Coordinates of C-alpha atoms and ligand atoms in Angstrom, one line a residue:
M1 CA -43.0 -63.8 -32.3
T2 CA -39.9 -62.4 -31.2
K3 CA -37.6 -61.4 -33.8
D4 CA -34.6 -63.3 -32.7
S5 CA -36.0 -66.6 -33.6
L6 CA -36.1 -69.1 -36.5
S7 CA -39.9 -70.5 -37.6
V8 CA -39.6 -73.9 -38.7
T9 CA -42.3 -76.0 -40.4
D10 CA -42.4 -79.8 -40.4
N11 CA -43.9 -80.6 -43.7
R12 CA -44.3 -84.1 -42.4
T13 CA -46.7 -83.0 -39.8
G14 CA -47.7 -79.3 -40.8
K15 CA -46.6 -78.3 -37.3
S16 CA -44.5 -75.1 -37.0
Y17 CA -42.1 -74.5 -34.3
E18 CA -40.1 -71.3 -33.2
L19 CA -36.6 -71.8 -32.3
A20 CA -34.8 -69.1 -30.3
I21 CA -31.8 -67.5 -31.9
K22 CA -28.6 -66.3 -29.6
N23 CA -25.5 -65.1 -31.1
D24 CA -26.7 -66.2 -34.5
T25 CA -27.2 -69.8 -33.5
I26 CA -30.1 -72.2 -32.5
N27 CA -29.6 -74.6 -29.8
A28 CA -29.8 -78.0 -31.2
M29 CA -31.5 -79.3 -28.5
D30 CA -34.5 -77.2 -29.2
L31 CA -34.8 -79.3 -32.4
R32 CA -35.9 -82.1 -30.0
Q33 CA -39.4 -81.0 -29.8
I34 CA -39.8 -81.8 -33.5
K35 CA -41.6 -85.1 -33.6
V36 CA -43.9 -86.9 -35.8
N37 CA -45.7 -88.9 -32.9
P38 CA -45.2 -88.1 -29.1
D39 CA -42.9 -91.2 -28.6
D40 CA -40.6 -90.4 -31.4
F41 CA -37.1 -89.4 -30.1
G42 CA -37.1 -85.9 -31.9
M43 CA -35.1 -84.2 -34.5
L44 CA -31.3 -84.6 -34.6
S45 CA -29.0 -82.2 -36.6
Y46 CA -26.7 -84.4 -38.8
D47 CA -23.1 -82.9 -39.2
P48 CA -20.2 -85.3 -39.8
G49 CA -16.8 -83.6 -39.4
F50 CA -18.8 -80.7 -37.3
K51 CA -18.6 -78.4 -40.3
N52 CA -21.6 -76.4 -39.1
T53 CA -22.0 -77.1 -35.5
A54 CA -20.5 -74.6 -32.3
S55 CA -19.5 -76.9 -29.6
T56 CA -19.1 -74.2 -27.4
E57 CA -18.8 -70.7 -26.5
S58 CA -15.4 -69.2 -26.2
T59 CA -13.6 -65.9 -25.6
I60 CA -10.0 -67.0 -26.6
T61 CA -9.5 -67.1 -30.3
Y62 CA -11.4 -65.2 -33.2
I63 CA -11.4 -66.1 -37.0
D64 CA -13.0 -64.6 -39.7
G65 CA -12.1 -67.2 -42.5
A66 CA -13.8 -65.3 -45.3
K67 CA -11.6 -62.1 -44.5
G68 CA -8.5 -63.9 -43.3
I69 CA -8.5 -62.5 -39.7
L70 CA -7.1 -64.1 -36.7
R71 CA -7.2 -62.7 -33.1
Y72 CA -6.2 -63.8 -29.8
R73 CA -8.3 -62.3 -27.2
G74 CA -8.9 -59.4 -29.7
Y75 CA -5.3 -58.7 -30.5
P76 CA -4.7 -59.2 -34.5
I77 CA -2.2 -61.9 -35.0
E78 CA 0.0 -59.4 -37.1
Q79 CA 0.5 -57.2 -34.3
L80 CA 1.2 -59.8 -31.9
A81 CA 3.7 -61.5 -34.2
A82 CA 5.6 -58.0 -35.0
S83 CA 5.6 -56.9 -31.3
S84 CA 5.2 -59.6 -28.8
N85 CA 7.0 -63.0 -27.7
Y86 CA 5.6 -66.6 -27.1
L87 CA 5.5 -66.4 -23.6
E88 CA 3.7 -63.1 -23.3
V89 CA 1.2 -64.5 -25.8
A90 CA 0.8 -67.6 -24.0
Y91 CA -0.1 -65.2 -20.9
L92 CA -2.5 -63.2 -22.9
I93 CA -4.2 -66.7 -24.1
L94 CA -4.7 -68.2 -20.6
F95 CA -5.5 -65.2 -18.5
G96 CA -7.4 -63.1 -21.4
E97 CA -5.1 -59.8 -20.9
L98 CA -1.7 -58.8 -21.5
P99 CA 0.4 -58.8 -18.6
N100 CA 2.1 -55.9 -16.7
Q101 CA 6.0 -56.1 -16.2
A102 CA 5.6 -57.6 -12.7
Q103 CA 3.1 -60.2 -13.9
Y104 CA 5.3 -60.9 -16.9
D105 CA 8.3 -61.5 -15.0
K106 CA 7.0 -63.7 -12.5
W107 CA 5.2 -65.8 -15.5
E108 CA 8.4 -66.0 -17.5
Y109 CA 10.4 -67.1 -14.4
D110 CA 7.8 -69.7 -13.6
I111 CA 8.0 -71.3 -16.9
L112 CA 11.8 -71.1 -17.2
H113 CA 12.2 -72.6 -13.7
H114 CA 10.0 -75.9 -14.6
T115 CA 11.9 -76.7 -17.5
F116 CA 13.6 -79.8 -16.3
V117 CA 12.0 -83.0 -16.3
H118 CA 12.2 -86.1 -13.9
E119 CA 15.3 -88.4 -14.7
N120 CA 12.8 -91.2 -15.1
I121 CA 11.3 -89.5 -18.1
T122 CA 14.6 -89.1 -19.6
D123 CA 15.3 -92.8 -19.1
F124 CA 11.8 -93.5 -20.7
M125 CA 12.5 -91.6 -23.6
K126 CA 15.8 -93.3 -24.2
A127 CA 13.9 -96.7 -24.4
F128 CA 12.4 -95.6 -27.7
R129 CA 13.7 -97.5 -30.8
Y130 CA 16.8 -95.5 -32.3
D131 CA 14.4 -94.5 -35.3
A132 CA 11.3 -93.7 -33.4
H133 CA 9.2 -90.9 -34.9
P134 CA 9.8 -87.9 -32.6
M135 CA 5.9 -87.1 -32.3
G136 CA 5.3 -90.4 -31.1
M137 CA 7.8 -90.2 -28.6
F138 CA 6.1 -86.7 -27.7
I139 CA 2.9 -87.9 -27.5
A140 CA 3.9 -91.0 -25.5
T141 CA 5.8 -89.2 -23.2
I142 CA 3.4 -86.7 -22.5
A143 CA 0.8 -89.2 -21.5
G144 CA 3.7 -90.7 -19.3
M145 CA 3.9 -87.4 -17.4
S146 CA 0.5 -87.9 -16.1
T147 CA 1.9 -90.8 -13.7
F148 CA 4.9 -88.3 -12.6
Y149 CA 2.2 -85.7 -11.5
P150 CA -0.9 -87.7 -10.3
E151 CA -2.0 -84.6 -8.5
G152 CA -2.8 -83.1 -12.0
R153 CA -6.1 -85.1 -11.7
D154 CA -7.4 -82.8 -9.2
I155 CA -8.8 -80.5 -12.2
H156 CA -11.3 -78.4 -10.2
D157 CA -8.3 -76.8 -7.8
A158 CA -7.4 -73.5 -9.8
D159 CA -4.1 -73.4 -8.1
N160 CA -3.2 -77.2 -9.0
R161 CA -4.3 -76.8 -12.4
L162 CA -2.2 -73.6 -13.0
R163 CA 0.4 -75.6 -11.7
Q164 CA 0.1 -78.4 -14.1
I165 CA -0.6 -75.5 -17.0
E166 CA 3.0 -74.0 -16.3
R167 CA 4.6 -77.6 -16.1
L168 CA 3.3 -78.3 -19.5
I169 CA 4.2 -75.2 -21.1
A170 CA 7.7 -75.3 -19.7
K171 CA 8.5 -79.0 -20.3
T172 CA 7.3 -79.5 -23.6
P173 CA 10.1 -78.1 -25.2
T174 CA 12.4 -80.2 -23.4
V175 CA 10.5 -83.3 -24.1
A176 CA 10.5 -82.2 -27.7
A177 CA 14.3 -81.5 -27.7
F178 CA 15.0 -85.0 -26.2
S179 CA 13.1 -86.7 -28.9
Y180 CA 15.1 -85.1 -31.5
R181 CA 18.3 -85.7 -29.9
H182 CA 17.1 -89.4 -29.5
L183 CA 16.4 -89.4 -33.2
R184 CA 20.0 -88.0 -33.9
G185 CA 21.6 -90.4 -31.5
L186 CA 22.9 -87.5 -29.5
P187 CA 23.1 -87.0 -25.8
F188 CA 20.3 -85.3 -24.2
V189 CA 21.2 -81.5 -23.4
Y190 CA 19.5 -80.2 -20.1
P191 CA 17.8 -76.9 -20.2
D192 CA 19.5 -73.5 -19.7
N193 CA 17.3 -71.2 -17.7
D194 CA 19.4 -68.4 -18.3
L195 CA 18.1 -68.5 -21.9
S196 CA 14.7 -67.4 -23.5
Y197 CA 12.0 -69.9 -24.1
T198 CA 12.9 -70.5 -27.6
G199 CA 16.5 -69.7 -27.2
N200 CA 16.4 -72.6 -24.6
F201 CA 14.7 -75.0 -26.8
L202 CA 17.2 -74.1 -29.6
N203 CA 20.1 -74.8 -26.7
M204 CA 18.5 -78.2 -26.1
L205 CA 18.5 -79.1 -29.9
D206 CA 21.9 -77.8 -30.7
K207 CA 24.4 -77.6 -28.2
M208 CA 27.6 -79.8 -28.4
T209 CA 30.9 -79.0 -26.7
Q210 CA 30.1 -75.1 -26.0
I211 CA 30.3 -74.3 -22.3
K212 CA 27.7 -71.8 -22.7
Y213 CA 25.3 -72.0 -25.9
K214 CA 24.4 -68.6 -27.5
P215 CA 21.4 -68.9 -29.9
N216 CA 21.5 -67.2 -33.1
P217 CA 19.1 -64.1 -32.5
A218 CA 17.6 -64.2 -35.8
L219 CA 16.7 -67.9 -35.5
E220 CA 15.5 -67.3 -32.0
R221 CA 13.3 -64.6 -33.0
A222 CA 11.9 -66.4 -36.1
L223 CA 11.1 -69.5 -34.1
D224 CA 9.6 -67.5 -31.4
V225 CA 7.2 -65.8 -34.4
L226 CA 6.4 -69.4 -35.6
F227 CA 5.2 -70.4 -31.8
I228 CA 3.0 -67.2 -31.7
L229 CA 1.4 -68.1 -35.0
H230 CA 0.8 -71.5 -33.7
A231 CA -0.4 -70.7 -30.3
D232 CA -4.1 -71.2 -30.9
H233 CA -6.5 -71.5 -33.5
E234 CA -9.8 -72.1 -31.7
Q235 CA -11.9 -75.3 -32.1
N236 CA -9.7 -77.4 -34.7
C237 CA -9.4 -81.1 -34.7
G238 CA -6.6 -81.1 -31.7
T239 CA -8.4 -78.7 -29.6
A240 CA -11.7 -80.3 -30.2
A241 CA -10.0 -83.6 -29.2
M242 CA -8.4 -81.8 -25.8
R243 CA -11.7 -80.6 -25.0
V244 CA -13.7 -84.0 -25.6
I245 CA -11.1 -85.9 -23.8
G246 CA -11.0 -83.3 -21.0
S247 CA -15.0 -83.3 -20.8
S248 CA -14.4 -86.6 -19.1
E249 CA -12.3 -84.9 -16.5
T250 CA -9.4 -86.6 -17.3
D251 CA -5.8 -85.2 -16.2
P252 CA -4.4 -82.6 -18.6
Y253 CA -1.5 -84.7 -19.4
S254 CA -3.6 -87.8 -20.5
A255 CA -6.1 -85.0 -22.4
M256 CA -3.0 -83.3 -24.0
A257 CA -1.6 -86.3 -25.3
G258 CA -4.8 -87.0 -27.1
A259 CA -4.9 -83.6 -28.6
A260 CA -1.3 -84.2 -29.7
A261 CA -2.2 -87.5 -31.2
A262 CA -5.1 -85.7 -33.4
L263 CA -2.5 -82.9 -34.4
Y264 CA -0.2 -85.6 -35.6
G265 CA -2.4 -86.4 -38.7
P266 CA -1.5 -85.3 -42.0
L267 CA -4.7 -83.6 -42.7
H268 CA -3.9 -81.5 -39.4
G269 CA -0.5 -80.6 -38.0
G270 CA 1.3 -83.4 -39.7
A271 CA 0.6 -81.3 -43.2
N272 CA 3.9 -79.4 -42.8
E273 CA 5.5 -82.8 -42.8
A274 CA 3.6 -83.7 -45.9
V275 CA 4.0 -80.4 -47.7
L276 CA 8.0 -81.2 -47.4
R277 CA 7.7 -84.8 -48.7
M278 CA 5.5 -83.6 -51.4
L279 CA 8.0 -80.8 -52.4
V280 CA 10.9 -83.0 -52.4
E281 CA 9.0 -85.8 -54.3
I282 CA 8.1 -82.9 -57.0
G283 CA 12.2 -82.3 -56.9
D284 CA 12.2 -79.4 -59.6
V285 CA 10.1 -76.5 -60.9
K286 CA 9.6 -78.0 -64.3
N287 CA 7.8 -80.8 -62.4
V288 CA 5.4 -78.7 -61.1
P289 CA 2.5 -78.5 -64.0
A290 CA 2.4 -82.1 -64.1
F291 CA 2.0 -82.6 -60.3
V292 CA -0.9 -79.8 -60.4
E293 CA -2.7 -81.9 -63.2
G294 CA -2.3 -84.8 -60.9
V295 CA -4.1 -83.1 -58.2
K296 CA -6.8 -81.7 -60.4
N297 CA -7.4 -85.2 -61.5
R298 CA -8.0 -86.1 -58.0
E299 CA -4.9 -88.6 -57.8
R300 CA -3.7 -86.6 -54.6
L301 CA -4.2 -83.8 -52.4
L302 CA -1.9 -80.6 -52.7
M303 CA -0.6 -80.5 -49.1
G304 CA -0.6 -77.3 -47.4
F305 CA -3.6 -75.9 -49.4
G306 CA -7.1 -75.6 -48.2
H307 CA -8.7 -74.8 -44.8
R308 CA -11.7 -75.8 -43.0
V309 CA -12.2 -72.0 -41.8
Y310 CA -10.0 -69.9 -44.0
K311 CA -11.6 -69.6 -47.5
N312 CA -9.6 -66.5 -48.5
F313 CA -6.1 -66.7 -47.1
D314 CA -4.4 -67.9 -43.9
P315 CA -2.9 -64.9 -42.6
R316 CA -0.5 -66.9 -40.9
A317 CA 1.1 -68.3 -44.1
S318 CA 1.6 -64.6 -45.0
I319 CA 3.4 -63.7 -41.8
I320 CA 5.6 -67.0 -42.2
K321 CA 6.2 -66.0 -45.8
S322 CA 7.5 -62.8 -44.7
I323 CA 9.9 -64.0 -41.9
A324 CA 11.4 -66.6 -44.5
D325 CA 13.7 -64.0 -45.8
E326 CA 15.1 -63.4 -42.6
V327 CA 15.7 -67.0 -41.9
F328 CA 17.2 -67.7 -45.3
E329 CA 19.8 -65.0 -44.5
V330 CA 21.2 -67.1 -41.9
T331 CA 20.8 -70.4 -43.1
G332 CA 21.0 -70.0 -47.0
R333 CA 17.7 -70.0 -49.2
N334 CA 16.0 -73.4 -49.3
P335 CA 15.9 -74.5 -53.0
L336 CA 12.1 -76.1 -52.2
L337 CA 11.2 -72.6 -51.8
D338 CA 11.2 -72.1 -55.8
I339 CA 9.0 -75.1 -56.0
A340 CA 6.9 -73.9 -53.4
L341 CA 6.4 -70.4 -55.0
E342 CA 5.7 -71.9 -58.5
L343 CA 3.0 -74.3 -57.0
E344 CA 1.5 -71.3 -55.4
R345 CA 1.7 -69.2 -58.4
I346 CA -0.1 -71.8 -60.5
A347 CA -2.6 -72.9 -58.1
L348 CA -3.8 -69.4 -57.5
E349 CA -4.5 -68.8 -61.0
D350 CA -6.1 -71.9 -61.7
D351 CA -10.1 -72.4 -61.7
F352 CA -9.8 -75.6 -59.8
F353 CA -8.3 -74.1 -56.8
V354 CA -9.9 -70.7 -57.2
Q355 CA -13.5 -72.0 -57.3
R356 CA -12.8 -74.2 -54.1
N357 CA -11.1 -71.3 -52.3
L358 CA -7.9 -73.2 -51.9
Y359 CA -5.0 -71.1 -50.7
P360 CA -1.9 -71.8 -48.7
N361 CA -2.4 -72.5 -45.2
V362 CA 0.1 -72.3 -42.3
D363 CA 1.9 -75.5 -43.0
F364 CA 2.5 -74.7 -46.7
Y365 CA 5.8 -72.4 -45.6
S366 CA 6.3 -73.5 -42.1
G367 CA 8.1 -76.7 -43.1
I368 CA 10.1 -74.9 -45.6
I369 CA 11.6 -72.6 -42.7
Y370 CA 12.2 -75.5 -40.4
Q371 CA 13.9 -77.5 -43.1
A372 CA 16.1 -74.6 -43.7
M373 CA 16.9 -74.5 -39.8
K374 CA 18.0 -78.0 -40.4
F375 CA 15.2 -79.6 -38.6
P376 CA 14.5 -83.3 -39.4
I377 CA 11.0 -83.3 -41.6
A378 CA 9.7 -85.8 -38.9
M379 CA 10.3 -83.0 -36.0
F380 CA 7.8 -80.6 -37.8
P381 CA 4.5 -81.6 -36.2
V382 CA 6.5 -81.7 -32.6
L383 CA 7.2 -78.0 -33.5
F384 CA 3.8 -77.3 -34.0
A385 CA 2.7 -79.0 -30.8
I386 CA 5.0 -77.2 -28.7
P387 CA 3.4 -73.9 -29.0
R388 CA 0.0 -75.2 -29.3
T389 CA 0.4 -76.5 -25.8
I390 CA -1.1 -73.2 -24.5
G391 CA -4.1 -73.2 -26.8
W392 CA -5.0 -76.7 -25.8
L393 CA -4.7 -75.6 -21.9
A394 CA -6.5 -72.7 -22.1
Q395 CA -9.4 -74.1 -24.3
W396 CA -9.3 -77.1 -21.6
Q397 CA -9.8 -74.6 -18.7
E398 CA -12.3 -72.7 -20.4
M399 CA -14.4 -75.7 -21.1
L400 CA -13.8 -76.8 -17.4
L401 CA -15.1 -73.3 -16.1
D402 CA -18.1 -73.2 -18.5
K403 CA -21.0 -74.2 -16.5
E404 CA -23.0 -75.3 -20.0
Q405 CA -20.5 -77.9 -20.7
K406 CA -21.2 -81.5 -20.5
I407 CA -19.3 -84.8 -21.3
A408 CA -18.8 -84.8 -24.8
R409 CA -21.0 -87.5 -26.3
P410 CA -22.3 -86.9 -29.9
R411 CA -25.5 -88.8 -31.3
Q412 CA -25.7 -90.8 -34.4
V413 CA -28.0 -91.8 -37.2
Y414 CA -28.4 -95.6 -36.9
L415 CA -28.9 -97.1 -40.1
G416 CA -27.7 -100.7 -39.4
S417 CA -29.8 -104.0 -38.9
D418 CA -33.1 -104.2 -37.1
E419 CA -33.3 -106.6 -34.3
R420 CA -32.4 -110.1 -35.3
D421 CA -31.8 -113.3 -33.7
Y422 CA -28.4 -115.0 -33.1
V423 CA -27.6 -117.6 -35.3
S424 CA -25.4 -120.3 -34.1
M425 CA -22.1 -121.1 -36.2
E426 CA -23.3 -124.5 -37.9
D427 CA -26.5 -122.6 -39.2
R428 CA -24.9 -119.8 -40.8
K429 CA -24.9 -119.5 -44.5
Ligands
LIG1 N1 -5.7 -80.3 -52.7 C1 -6.6 -80.6 -53.7 N2 -8.1 -80.7 -53.5 C2 -8.5 -80.2 -52.3 C3 -7.7 -79.7 -51.2 C4 -6.1 -79.8 -51.4 N3 -5.1 -79.4 -50.6 N4 -8.3 -79.3 -50.2 C5 -9.6 -79.4 -50.4 N5 -9.5 -79.9 -51.7 C6 -10.9 -80.1 -52.6 C7 -11.8 -81.1 -52.1 O1 -11.5 -82.3 -53.0 C8 -13.0 -80.3 -52.2 O2 -13.4 -80.6 -53.8 P1 -15.0 -81.0 -54.2 O3 -15.9 -80.2 -53.5 O4 -14.8 -80.8 -55.6 O5 -15.3 -82.7 -53.8 C9 -13.1 -78.9 -52.1 O6 -11.8 -78.8 -52.3 C10 -13.3 -78.7 -50.7 O7 -12.5 -79.5 -49.6 P2 -13.2 -80.4 -48.5 O8 -12.3 -81.6 -48.2 O9 -14.6 -80.5 -48.2 O10 -12.5 -79.2 -47.3 P3 -12.5 -79.5 -45.6 O11 -12.8 -78.2 -45.1 O12 -13.2 -80.7 -45.5 O13 -11.0 -79.9 -45.6 C11 -8.6 -79.6 -45.3 C12 -10.1 -79.0 -45.0 C13 -8.9 -80.9 -44.6 C14 -7.7 -78.8 -44.8 C15 -8.1 -79.9 -46.9 O14 -8.3 -78.7 -47.5 C16 -7.0 -80.7 -46.9 O15 -7.1 -82.0 -46.9 N6 -5.8 -79.9 -47.0 C17 -4.4 -80.7 -47.0 C18 -4.1 -80.9 -46.0 C19 -3.4 -79.8 -45.1 O16 -2.7 -79.1 -45.8 N7 -3.9 -79.5 -44.1 C20 -3.4 -78.6 -43.0 C21 -4.6 -77.6 -42.4 S1 -4.2 -76.3 -41.6 C22 -3.8 -77.2 -40.0 O17 -4.6 -77.9 -39.8 C23 -3.0 -76.6 -39.4

């Protein structure tokens, strides 16, 4: 018997099986040999929410949730946040290595020169209701882009794939900024390709009558760091959606619209929006204890706390907390910070949260910074979606190039009625 195997005895039949172990996992298909009768379907594993199922091998992002470690292609998130910039990190995530100067210059040029969108996309976005949620506009516009770039469907051509990836990274800030300007009833500002990726985004958000917009360097850098922190997070809900949709060989625009839709929910990327609404509702530090009691009585969740993977601390939350002061120096201190700090202090001491390993996640502090930067709360999930674009696309491409991947199609355990005959309306009770 090989050491790298798992012995399983089926007590229904007394039969034993040896399942191969590779990379600390067993292959779920090996369970199918476990049967009571030869015509049985075979054993399945039941895993709602995929809590313990690896759907892929990946070389992009490493997380050790118990130790609070996050690395892109092996590089610690702390080092990337301190020394890199979003476009360099995007290159790293996509190609697997840091670029040399020539590679970086070309990459930056290519991205910054694809930032304009077709005028029909502009018109399309103007057609949304005046108060449309910017994430709804974002998702719909990304999906709509598949009709502007039908060649995107040729997903097996590497050059063509790269062109769509560059387009999406370049144009998502434009779509995001247009959704913001629409919400504010302001004219759209076209990209300025002389500015950095985040500098240009700020330009499209804020520019009014200036001839040349100059982004505040502290806010530009803070946003860039936030973008780095959000660039990828392995097989989360949105990325899993990207891979599932992409597995049917749909084009990247349609797949990414689905991934963004998954991100929109308050249990995922919409949590930063939910955190802010929660802090506003609490309203004052003195109301925090009563709120925490409500959480412990299961009346509601403490938004921005808890994580499927991180059961110690979320390293992104620590970095965000550390850049908050730099932002507040420019914007003034966000009064909601005191409520957040008090919530964190009480929660980290309280048994309910300690026993369940509930710590602040990335969304707990990002919203406070975004609000200090004067973003409307509804923009928060969009601010998450912009940098996550590279994660989605790199994971999508990895899936397409992975020979083991198949169309995603989970199984179910059917517990419904057995076969029965149709009953005509008059005979129904
Ligand atoms: N507030 C109060 N209790 C919580 C919270 C919370 N935020 N999160 C988890 N719990 C409790 C659960 O009720 C459960 O308690 P029980 O075992 O007594 O029933 C226990 O902690 C374990 O929680 P699960 O829901 O099983 O954990 P899961 O891994 O399924 O969920 C999730 C993770 C969705 C992030 C959850 O912690 C949550 O809803 N958090 C609030 C929303 C949020 O901040 N989401 C952002 C996540 S980060 C991101 O997506 C970018």
